[in-house]
Amino acid sequence: MSVILGIDLGTSSVKAMLLDSVKGVISVESSPYEVSIPFEGYAEQNPETWWLETKQVLGRLRDKNEQEFNEIQAVGFSGQMHGIVVADCEGKPLRPAILWLDQRSRKELESINSVLDFREMGEIFRNRAFTGFAFPSLMWLKEHEPEVLLKAGAVLMPKDYIRFRMTGNLASDVTDASATALFDTAKRDWAFGIIKKFGLPEEIFPVCKESMEVAGTVTRQCHEECGLKEGIPVVYGSGDQMAQSIGNGVFREGEVISNIGTGGQISAYIKEAKYDRELRTHTFCHALDKAYTIYGATLCSGMSLNWLKNKVLGIEDFNSMSHMAQEIDPGCRGLIFLPYLSGERTPHMNPSAKGMFFGLSLCQDRRYLTRAVMEGVTFSLRDSLTIFEELGIQCETVIASGGGSHSDVWLQIQADVFNKKVKVCEVDEQACLGACILAGTGCGIFNSIEEAARRFVSFREKVYEPIPEHVGLYEKQYRVFRELYVANERFMI
């Protein structure tokens, strides 16, 4: 028996899991933090806050599971993607981290798009650059805070910073690096030609390794700060989307994940670096087998419901919102929500996209608003699923994860809108589980990802089947949803 530690550094909290290599999950702890918005369009976090909250979480795990904590033999990571930590040569952050939600780099994005055409972006990045990605964020720093880049020793992704605090190793992994829009995704290395072309310092881009490779070991300083034994091997880890894929048991073609968390994603495992020629979706390196993941992202999925809860309705918890939504018939009497509260990525790639309710009438109340938000977010995710099918990526079953998987009504909405069976993993924290499996496999505790997944990944007995009459209704509303964006795009400035 071995104990593995998996850490998931998210946008709204850090979570950590202790996994017994034979018996399964021992314990999970989490600690929340906020996104700082110092100016409109900005989204930042202090990397030191991540580390402080990580130490808090590890402290609670140690206090509650002292014996198992002292038996940890491997550490793995999962983390929010696209954001950047610009650090000096000693690893000290030079400014707050710029997150994936950040919209400040619109002008820089326009400049990038005026120099690079779709063909070049597709062949190299397999993606289109977008606000919140490392490329435009670094170009913003070059223009507005050049002194930061002059002092920079490394640009890291969020989870890389926590791994650095544990091992002293300034490095990244290919999954996170491929989500920067400065990476040659097919070659699995930095696109130094593009980096040089745009005048960014080449020396700040760190070594990139595969996710299961060992990055180093727990240092004495880390031991003194959070109690982990010195010398425990630590793997590079991966972006949260790839770790979550592994935690959901999706590491073969033909299966799709629908994740509704702060943001939302539809993703699939693919063996080759296939990509949408219109660059409406993203293709990034996967964490295993030198494969890839293709996915579409909606920026405000669970965040849309959170916005409605806190800023509009003043409701205490999400459970009550699910109950309210359950009381309303599918379609909400024609009420449709566009969840573009912070611009949108897939498929529009429009940082100026705006949210809206369409079809309001006197007969509708807060229950209708709640269900309409759930339906609108799911319509947005269907946009990605539609593109997958255009690319020949087929599936019969969707695996739901994230906070949306805790709501029966939202799970049924997904089954009806996607017209697919929907099932849910028994373990709630799939990204943490994926981080554990990566660490256990990379350190030789498991023989393979498949072996670990067979042992720990199981699904709830209930499967959500599409209801034919709901499928037909949603098909009509989905067409209206798409037409609403087209009709209003010119006003979204």
Coordinates of C-alpha atoms in Angstrom, one line a residue:
M1 CA 0.0 0.0 0.0
S2 CA 1.2 3.5 -0.9
V3 CA -0.3 6.9 -0.3
I4 CA -0.3 9.5 -3.0
L5 CA -1.0 13.3 -2.7
G6 CA -2.9 15.1 -5.5
I7 CA -3.2 18.9 -5.5
D8 CA -5.7 20.7 -7.8
L9 CA -5.1 24.5 -7.9
G10 CA -8.3 25.9 -9.2
T11 CA -9.6 29.4 -9.9
S12 CA -11.8 29.6 -6.8
S13 CA -10.1 27.1 -4.5
V14 CA -7.2 24.7 -3.9
K15 CA -8.1 21.1 -3.2
A16 CA -5.9 18.2 -2.1
M17 CA -6.6 14.5 -2.0
L18 CA -4.9 11.6 -0.2
L19 CA -5.2 8.4 -2.2
D20 CA -4.5 4.9 -0.9
S21 CA -3.1 3.0 -3.8
V22 CA -5.2 -0.1 -2.9
K23 CA -8.3 1.2 -1.1
G24 CA -8.9 4.5 -2.8
V25 CA -9.7 8.0 -1.6
I26 CA -8.7 8.6 2.0
S27 CA -9.5 12.3 2.4
V28 CA -10.1 15.5 0.5
E29 CA -9.6 19.0 1.8
S30 CA -10.1 22.4 0.2
S31 CA -9.6 26.1 0.8
P32 CA -11.2 29.0 -1.1
Y33 CA -9.8 32.2 -2.3
E34 CA -11.0 35.1 -4.4
V35 CA -10.2 36.5 -7.9
S36 CA -9.0 40.1 -7.6
I37 CA -10.5 42.5 -10.2
P38 CA -8.6 45.8 -9.6
F39 CA -9.9 47.3 -12.8
E40 CA -12.7 46.4 -15.2
G41 CA -11.6 43.5 -17.4
Y42 CA -8.7 42.5 -15.1
A43 CA -8.6 39.1 -13.3
E44 CA -5.6 38.4 -11.0
Q45 CA -4.5 36.3 -8.0
N46 CA -1.5 36.5 -5.7
P47 CA 0.6 33.4 -6.1
E48 CA 1.6 33.7 -2.5
T49 CA -2.1 33.2 -1.6
W50 CA -2.1 30.0 -3.5
W51 CA 0.8 28.7 -1.5
L52 CA -0.6 29.9 1.8
E53 CA -3.9 28.2 1.1
T54 CA -2.1 25.0 -0.1
K55 CA -0.3 24.9 3.2
Q56 CA -3.6 25.3 5.1
V57 CA -5.1 22.4 3.1
L58 CA -2.1 20.2 3.7
G59 CA -2.1 21.1 7.4
R60 CA -5.7 19.9 7.7
L61 CA -5.0 16.7 5.8
R62 CA -2.0 16.0 8.2
D63 CA -4.1 16.8 11.3
K64 CA -6.9 14.5 10.3
N65 CA -4.8 11.7 8.7
E66 CA -1.4 11.8 10.4
Q67 CA -0.3 8.3 9.7
E68 CA -1.3 8.3 6.0
F69 CA 0.1 11.8 5.5
N70 CA 3.5 10.6 6.8
E71 CA 3.3 7.7 4.3
I72 CA 3.0 9.8 1.2
Q73 CA 5.2 8.5 -1.6
A74 CA 4.4 10.7 -4.6
V75 CA 2.9 14.1 -5.3
G76 CA 1.0 15.2 -8.4
F77 CA -0.7 18.4 -9.7
S78 CA -3.6 19.7 -11.6
G79 CA -4.2 23.4 -12.2
Q80 CA -6.1 26.2 -13.8
M81 CA -4.8 26.8 -17.3
H82 CA -3.7 29.8 -19.5
G83 CA -2.8 32.2 -16.7
I84 CA 0.8 33.3 -16.0
V85 CA 3.1 33.8 -13.1
V86 CA 6.1 36.0 -14.0
A87 CA 8.9 35.3 -11.6
D88 CA 12.5 36.4 -11.2
C89 CA 15.4 34.0 -11.4
E90 CA 14.8 32.9 -7.7
G91 CA 11.2 32.1 -8.4
K92 CA 9.7 35.2 -6.6
P93 CA 6.6 36.5 -8.4
L94 CA 7.2 40.0 -9.8
R95 CA 3.5 40.9 -9.9
P96 CA 0.1 39.2 -9.4
A97 CA -0.7 36.3 -11.7
I98 CA -2.8 37.2 -14.7
L99 CA -5.6 34.6 -15.0
W100 CA -7.5 33.0 -17.9
L101 CA -10.5 35.2 -17.1
D102 CA -8.5 38.4 -17.8
Q103 CA -9.7 40.6 -20.7
R104 CA -7.2 43.5 -20.6
S105 CA -5.1 42.3 -23.6
R106 CA -7.7 43.0 -26.3
K107 CA -5.5 45.5 -28.2
E108 CA -2.6 43.1 -28.0
L109 CA -4.8 40.3 -29.3
E110 CA -5.8 42.5 -32.3
S111 CA -2.1 43.1 -33.0
I112 CA -1.3 39.3 -32.8
N113 CA -4.2 38.6 -35.2
S114 CA -2.9 41.3 -37.6
V115 CA 0.5 39.6 -37.9
L116 CA -0.4 35.9 -37.7
D117 CA -3.1 34.4 -40.0
F118 CA -5.3 31.4 -39.2
R119 CA -3.2 29.0 -41.2
E120 CA 0.0 29.9 -39.3
M121 CA -1.8 29.7 -35.9
G122 CA -3.4 26.4 -36.8
E123 CA -0.2 24.8 -38.1
I124 CA 1.8 25.8 -35.0
F125 CA -0.4 26.4 -32.1
R126 CA -3.4 24.3 -33.2
N127 CA -5.3 27.1 -31.5
R128 CA -6.3 30.7 -31.8
A129 CA -4.8 33.1 -29.2
F130 CA -7.4 34.6 -26.9
T131 CA -7.5 37.2 -24.1
G132 CA -6.4 35.5 -20.9
F133 CA -3.9 33.2 -22.7
A134 CA -0.3 33.7 -21.9
F135 CA 0.6 35.1 -25.4
P136 CA -1.5 38.3 -25.3
S137 CA -1.0 38.7 -21.5
L138 CA 2.8 38.7 -22.1
M139 CA 2.4 41.2 -24.9
W140 CA 0.4 43.4 -22.6
L141 CA 3.2 43.3 -20.0
K142 CA 5.7 44.1 -22.8
E143 CA 3.7 47.2 -23.6
H144 CA 2.5 48.4 -20.2
E145 CA 4.9 46.9 -17.6
P146 CA 8.2 46.4 -19.5
E147 CA 10.2 46.5 -16.3
V148 CA 8.5 43.2 -15.2
L149 CA 9.8 41.4 -18.3
L150 CA 13.3 42.9 -17.9
K151 CA 13.5 41.4 -14.4
A152 CA 11.8 38.1 -15.4
G153 CA 13.6 34.8 -15.0
A154 CA 10.7 32.5 -15.8
V155 CA 7.1 32.5 -16.9
L156 CA 5.2 29.8 -15.1
M157 CA 1.6 28.4 -15.2
P158 CA -0.3 28.6 -11.9
K159 CA 0.3 25.0 -10.7
D160 CA 4.0 25.3 -11.8
Y161 CA 4.4 27.9 -9.0
I162 CA 3.2 25.5 -6.3
R163 CA 5.4 22.7 -7.6
F164 CA 8.3 25.2 -7.6
R165 CA 7.6 25.9 -3.9
M166 CA 7.8 22.2 -3.2
T167 CA 10.8 21.3 -5.3
G168 CA 12.7 24.5 -6.2
N169 CA 12.4 23.5 -9.9
L170 CA 11.3 26.4 -12.3
A171 CA 9.7 24.4 -15.1
S172 CA 6.4 23.6 -16.8
D173 CA 4.7 20.6 -18.5
V174 CA 3.5 20.2 -22.1
T175 CA -0.2 20.3 -21.3
D176 CA -0.1 23.8 -19.7
A177 CA 2.5 25.1 -22.1
S178 CA 0.4 24.1 -25.1
A179 CA -2.4 26.3 -23.7
T180 CA -0.3 29.4 -23.8
A181 CA -0.6 30.0 -27.6
L182 CA 3.2 30.2 -27.7
F183 CA 3.7 26.4 -28.1
D184 CA 4.2 24.2 -31.2
T185 CA 1.6 21.7 -30.1
A186 CA 2.4 19.0 -32.6
K187 CA 6.1 19.2 -31.8
R188 CA 5.5 19.5 -28.0
D189 CA 7.9 22.4 -27.6
W190 CA 8.0 26.2 -27.4
A191 CA 7.4 28.0 -30.6
F192 CA 10.6 30.0 -30.4
G193 CA 10.2 31.4 -33.9
I194 CA 7.0 33.1 -32.9
I195 CA 8.4 34.1 -29.5
K196 CA 11.4 35.8 -31.2
K197 CA 9.2 37.4 -33.9
F198 CA 7.1 39.2 -31.2
G199 CA 10.1 40.4 -29.2
L200 CA 9.5 38.3 -26.1
P201 CA 12.6 37.2 -24.1
E202 CA 13.3 33.5 -25.1
E203 CA 15.1 32.8 -21.8
I204 CA 12.0 33.2 -19.7
F205 CA 10.3 30.2 -21.2
P206 CA 11.2 27.2 -19.0
V207 CA 12.0 23.6 -19.7
C208 CA 8.8 21.6 -20.6
K209 CA 8.4 18.0 -19.7
E210 CA 5.7 15.3 -20.0
S211 CA 3.2 15.3 -17.1
M212 CA 4.3 12.0 -15.5
E213 CA 8.0 12.7 -15.5
V214 CA 9.5 13.4 -12.1
A215 CA 10.3 17.1 -11.6
G216 CA 12.2 16.8 -8.4
T217 CA 11.7 16.0 -4.7
V218 CA 10.2 17.7 -1.7
T219 CA 12.8 20.1 -0.3
R220 CA 13.8 20.7 3.3
Q221 CA 12.2 24.1 3.2
C222 CA 8.9 22.6 1.9
H223 CA 9.1 20.0 4.7
E224 CA 9.5 22.8 7.3
E225 CA 6.6 24.8 5.8
C226 CA 4.0 22.1 5.3
G227 CA 5.2 18.9 6.9
L228 CA 5.7 16.8 3.8
K229 CA 8.7 14.5 4.2
E230 CA 11.8 15.7 2.5
G231 CA 12.7 13.6 -0.6
I232 CA 9.2 12.6 -1.8
P233 CA 9.2 12.5 -5.6
V234 CA 7.0 15.1 -7.3
V235 CA 5.8 14.8 -10.9
Y236 CA 5.3 17.7 -13.3
G237 CA 1.5 17.3 -13.3
S238 CA -0.9 18.7 -15.9
G239 CA -3.6 21.3 -16.7
D240 CA -6.9 20.7 -14.9
Q241 CA -8.7 19.6 -18.1
M242 CA -6.3 16.7 -18.7
A243 CA -6.2 15.6 -15.1
Q244 CA -10.0 15.7 -15.0
S245 CA -10.1 13.6 -18.1
I246 CA -8.0 10.9 -16.4
G247 CA -10.0 11.2 -13.2
N248 CA -13.1 10.5 -15.2
G249 CA -11.5 7.5 -16.9
V250 CA -11.5 9.2 -20.4
F251 CA -8.2 8.2 -22.0
R252 CA -9.4 6.6 -25.2
E253 CA -11.2 8.0 -28.3
G254 CA -15.0 7.9 -28.4
E255 CA -15.8 9.4 -25.0
V256 CA -16.6 13.1 -24.2
I257 CA -16.6 15.1 -20.9
S258 CA -18.9 17.9 -20.1
N259 CA -17.5 19.9 -17.2
I260 CA -19.5 22.7 -15.6
G261 CA -17.3 24.5 -13.0
T262 CA -16.4 28.2 -12.9
G263 CA -16.0 27.9 -16.6
G264 CA -17.3 25.1 -18.8
Q265 CA -15.7 22.7 -21.2
I266 CA -16.5 19.9 -23.6
S267 CA -13.5 17.8 -24.2
A268 CA -12.3 14.6 -25.8
Y269 CA -9.2 12.5 -26.0
I270 CA -7.6 12.2 -29.4
K271 CA -4.5 10.4 -30.5
E272 CA -3.3 12.9 -33.1
A273 CA -3.1 16.7 -33.0
K274 CA -6.3 17.1 -34.9
Y275 CA -7.8 20.6 -34.9
D276 CA -10.7 22.7 -36.2
R277 CA -9.4 24.6 -39.3
E278 CA -11.6 27.6 -38.3
L279 CA -10.0 27.5 -34.9
R280 CA -13.3 27.5 -33.0
T281 CA -12.0 24.9 -30.6
H282 CA -8.7 24.2 -28.8
T283 CA -6.3 21.3 -29.3
F284 CA -3.7 20.9 -26.4
C285 CA -1.2 18.2 -25.4
H286 CA -2.7 15.5 -23.2
A287 CA -1.0 14.2 -20.1
L288 CA -0.5 10.6 -21.3
D289 CA 0.8 8.7 -24.3
K290 CA 1.9 11.9 -26.0
A291 CA -1.7 12.2 -27.1
Y292 CA -3.9 15.3 -27.3
T293 CA -7.2 16.7 -26.0
I294 CA -9.6 18.7 -28.1
Y295 CA -12.0 20.9 -26.3
G296 CA -14.3 23.8 -26.4
A297 CA -14.7 26.3 -23.6
T298 CA -17.4 28.6 -22.4
L299 CA -16.0 31.2 -20.0
C300 CA -19.0 31.6 -17.7
S301 CA -20.9 28.4 -17.0
G302 CA -21.2 27.9 -13.2
M303 CA -20.1 31.5 -12.9
S304 CA -23.3 32.5 -14.7
L305 CA -25.4 30.7 -12.1
N306 CA -23.2 32.2 -9.4
W307 CA -23.8 35.7 -10.9
L308 CA -27.5 35.1 -10.8
K309 CA -27.4 33.8 -7.3
N310 CA -25.4 36.5 -5.7
K311 CA -26.0 39.6 -7.8
V312 CA -29.5 39.2 -9.0
L313 CA -31.5 36.9 -6.8
G314 CA -29.7 37.0 -3.5
I315 CA -30.2 33.3 -2.8
E316 CA -28.2 31.4 -0.2
D317 CA -27.1 28.3 -2.0
F318 CA -27.1 26.4 -5.3
N319 CA -29.4 23.5 -4.0
S320 CA -32.3 25.9 -3.7
M321 CA -31.7 27.1 -7.3
S322 CA -31.8 23.5 -8.5
H323 CA -35.1 23.0 -6.7
M324 CA -36.5 26.1 -8.3
A325 CA -35.3 25.1 -11.8
Q326 CA -36.9 21.7 -11.3
E327 CA -40.3 23.3 -10.9
I328 CA -40.3 24.9 -14.4
D329 CA -41.0 23.0 -17.6
P330 CA -38.1 22.7 -20.2
G331 CA -37.9 25.7 -22.4
C332 CA -38.9 28.2 -19.8
R333 CA -41.8 29.5 -22.0
G334 CA -39.4 30.7 -24.5
L335 CA -36.9 32.4 -22.2
I336 CA -33.3 32.0 -23.5
F337 CA -30.1 33.1 -21.8
L338 CA -26.8 33.8 -23.5
P339 CA -24.0 33.2 -21.0
Y340 CA -21.5 35.6 -22.4
L341 CA -20.9 37.6 -19.2
S342 CA -17.1 37.8 -19.7
G343 CA -16.8 37.5 -23.5
E344 CA -16.8 34.0 -25.0
R345 CA -14.4 31.5 -26.4
T346 CA -15.9 28.6 -28.2
P347 CA -17.1 29.0 -30.9
H348 CA -17.2 32.8 -31.2
M349 CA -13.7 33.7 -29.9
N350 CA -15.1 37.1 -29.1
P351 CA -13.9 38.9 -25.9
S352 CA -16.6 41.5 -26.5
A353 CA -19.5 39.1 -26.5
K354 CA -22.3 40.0 -24.1
G355 CA -24.8 38.1 -22.1
M356 CA -28.5 38.5 -22.4
F357 CA -32.0 37.2 -21.4
F358 CA -34.4 37.0 -24.4
G359 CA -38.1 36.3 -24.2
L360 CA -39.0 37.8 -20.8
S361 CA -42.7 38.1 -19.9
L362 CA -44.8 38.9 -16.9
C363 CA -45.6 35.3 -16.2
Q364 CA -41.9 34.4 -15.5
D365 CA -40.2 34.7 -12.1
R366 CA -36.9 33.8 -10.5
R367 CA -37.4 30.1 -11.2
Y368 CA -37.5 30.7 -14.9
L369 CA -34.4 32.8 -14.8
T370 CA -32.6 30.0 -13.0
R371 CA -33.6 27.3 -15.4
A372 CA -32.9 29.6 -18.4
V373 CA -29.3 30.1 -17.2
M374 CA -28.8 26.3 -16.9
E375 CA -30.2 25.8 -20.3
G376 CA -28.2 28.6 -21.9
V377 CA -24.9 27.4 -20.5
T378 CA -25.8 23.9 -21.8
F379 CA -26.6 25.4 -25.3
S380 CA -23.2 27.0 -25.3
L381 CA -21.5 23.7 -24.5
R382 CA -23.5 22.1 -27.3
D383 CA -21.8 24.5 -29.7
S384 CA -18.5 22.7 -28.9
L385 CA -20.1 19.2 -29.2
T386 CA -21.5 20.2 -32.6
I387 CA -18.0 21.1 -33.8
F388 CA -16.6 17.8 -32.5
E389 CA -19.2 16.0 -34.6
E390 CA -18.3 18.1 -37.7
L391 CA -14.7 16.9 -37.1
G392 CA -15.7 13.2 -37.0
I393 CA -15.5 12.9 -33.2
Q394 CA -18.5 10.9 -32.2
C395 CA -19.8 9.7 -28.8
E396 CA -22.9 8.1 -27.4
T397 CA -22.4 9.0 -23.8
V398 CA -21.3 12.2 -22.1
I399 CA -19.5 12.1 -18.7
A400 CA -20.6 15.1 -16.6
S401 CA -18.3 16.6 -14.0
G402 CA -17.8 19.8 -12.0
G403 CA -20.4 21.5 -9.9
G404 CA -23.1 21.0 -12.6
S405 CA -22.9 17.3 -11.9
H406 CA -24.4 17.8 -8.4
S407 CA -27.7 19.0 -9.9
D408 CA -30.2 16.4 -11.1
V409 CA -32.1 19.0 -13.1
W410 CA -28.9 20.2 -14.8
L411 CA -27.8 16.7 -15.6
Q412 CA -31.2 16.0 -17.3
I413 CA -30.9 19.3 -19.2
Q414 CA -27.5 18.1 -20.5
A415 CA -28.9 14.8 -21.6
D416 CA -31.8 16.5 -23.4
V417 CA -29.8 19.3 -25.0
F418 CA -27.0 17.0 -26.2
N419 CA -29.4 14.1 -27.0
K420 CA -26.9 11.8 -25.3
K421 CA -26.8 9.6 -22.3
V422 CA -25.1 11.3 -19.4
K423 CA -23.3 9.6 -16.5
V424 CA -21.4 10.9 -13.5
C425 CA -18.2 9.6 -11.8
E426 CA -18.6 8.5 -8.2
V427 CA -15.5 10.5 -7.1
D428 CA -16.4 14.2 -7.0
E429 CA -12.9 15.6 -7.3
Q430 CA -11.8 14.1 -10.6
A431 CA -9.0 16.6 -11.2
C432 CA -7.5 15.7 -7.8
L433 CA -7.9 12.0 -8.6
G434 CA -6.3 12.5 -12.0
A435 CA -3.3 14.3 -10.3
C436 CA -2.9 11.3 -8.0
I437 CA -3.1 8.8 -10.8
L438 CA -0.5 10.8 -12.8
A439 CA 1.8 10.8 -9.8
G440 CA 1.3 7.2 -8.9
T441 CA 2.0 6.1 -12.5
G442 CA 5.0 8.4 -13.0
C443 CA 6.6 7.2 -9.7
G444 CA 6.0 3.5 -10.5
I445 CA 3.2 2.8 -7.9
F446 CA 0.9 1.9 -10.8
N447 CA 1.9 0.1 -13.9
S448 CA -0.3 2.3 -16.1
I449 CA -3.0 4.9 -16.2
E450 CA -5.4 2.2 -17.3
E451 CA -4.6 0.0 -14.3
A452 CA -5.2 2.9 -11.9
A453 CA -8.4 4.0 -13.6
R454 CA -9.9 0.5 -13.5
R455 CA -9.2 0.5 -9.8
F456 CA -10.5 4.0 -8.8
V457 CA -12.9 5.3 -11.5
S458 CA -16.5 4.1 -11.2
F459 CA -19.8 5.7 -12.1
R460 CA -23.1 6.4 -10.3
E461 CA -25.8 3.8 -11.0
K462 CA -28.2 6.4 -12.4
V463 CA -27.7 7.3 -16.0
Y464 CA -29.6 10.3 -17.4
E465 CA -31.4 9.4 -20.7
P466 CA -32.6 12.0 -23.2
I467 CA -36.3 12.5 -23.1
P468 CA -37.6 12.6 -26.7
E469 CA -40.1 15.4 -26.3
H470 CA -37.6 17.5 -24.5
V471 CA -35.0 16.8 -27.2
G472 CA -37.3 18.2 -29.9
L473 CA -38.2 21.3 -27.9
Y474 CA -34.5 22.0 -27.1
E475 CA -33.5 21.5 -30.7
K476 CA -35.8 24.4 -31.7
Q477 CA -34.6 26.6 -28.9
Y478 CA -31.0 25.8 -29.6
R479 CA -31.5 27.2 -33.2
V480 CA -32.9 30.4 -31.6
F481 CA -30.0 30.6 -29.2
R482 CA -27.5 30.5 -32.1
E483 CA -29.5 33.1 -34.1
L484 CA -29.6 35.5 -31.1
Y485 CA -25.8 35.8 -31.1
V486 CA -25.6 36.4 -34.8
A487 CA -28.4 39.0 -34.7
N488 CA -26.8 40.9 -31.8
E489 CA -23.1 40.5 -32.5
R490 CA -22.7 43.9 -34.0
F491 CA -24.0 45.6 -30.8
M492 CA -21.4 43.7 -28.7
I493 CA -18.7 46.3 -28.3

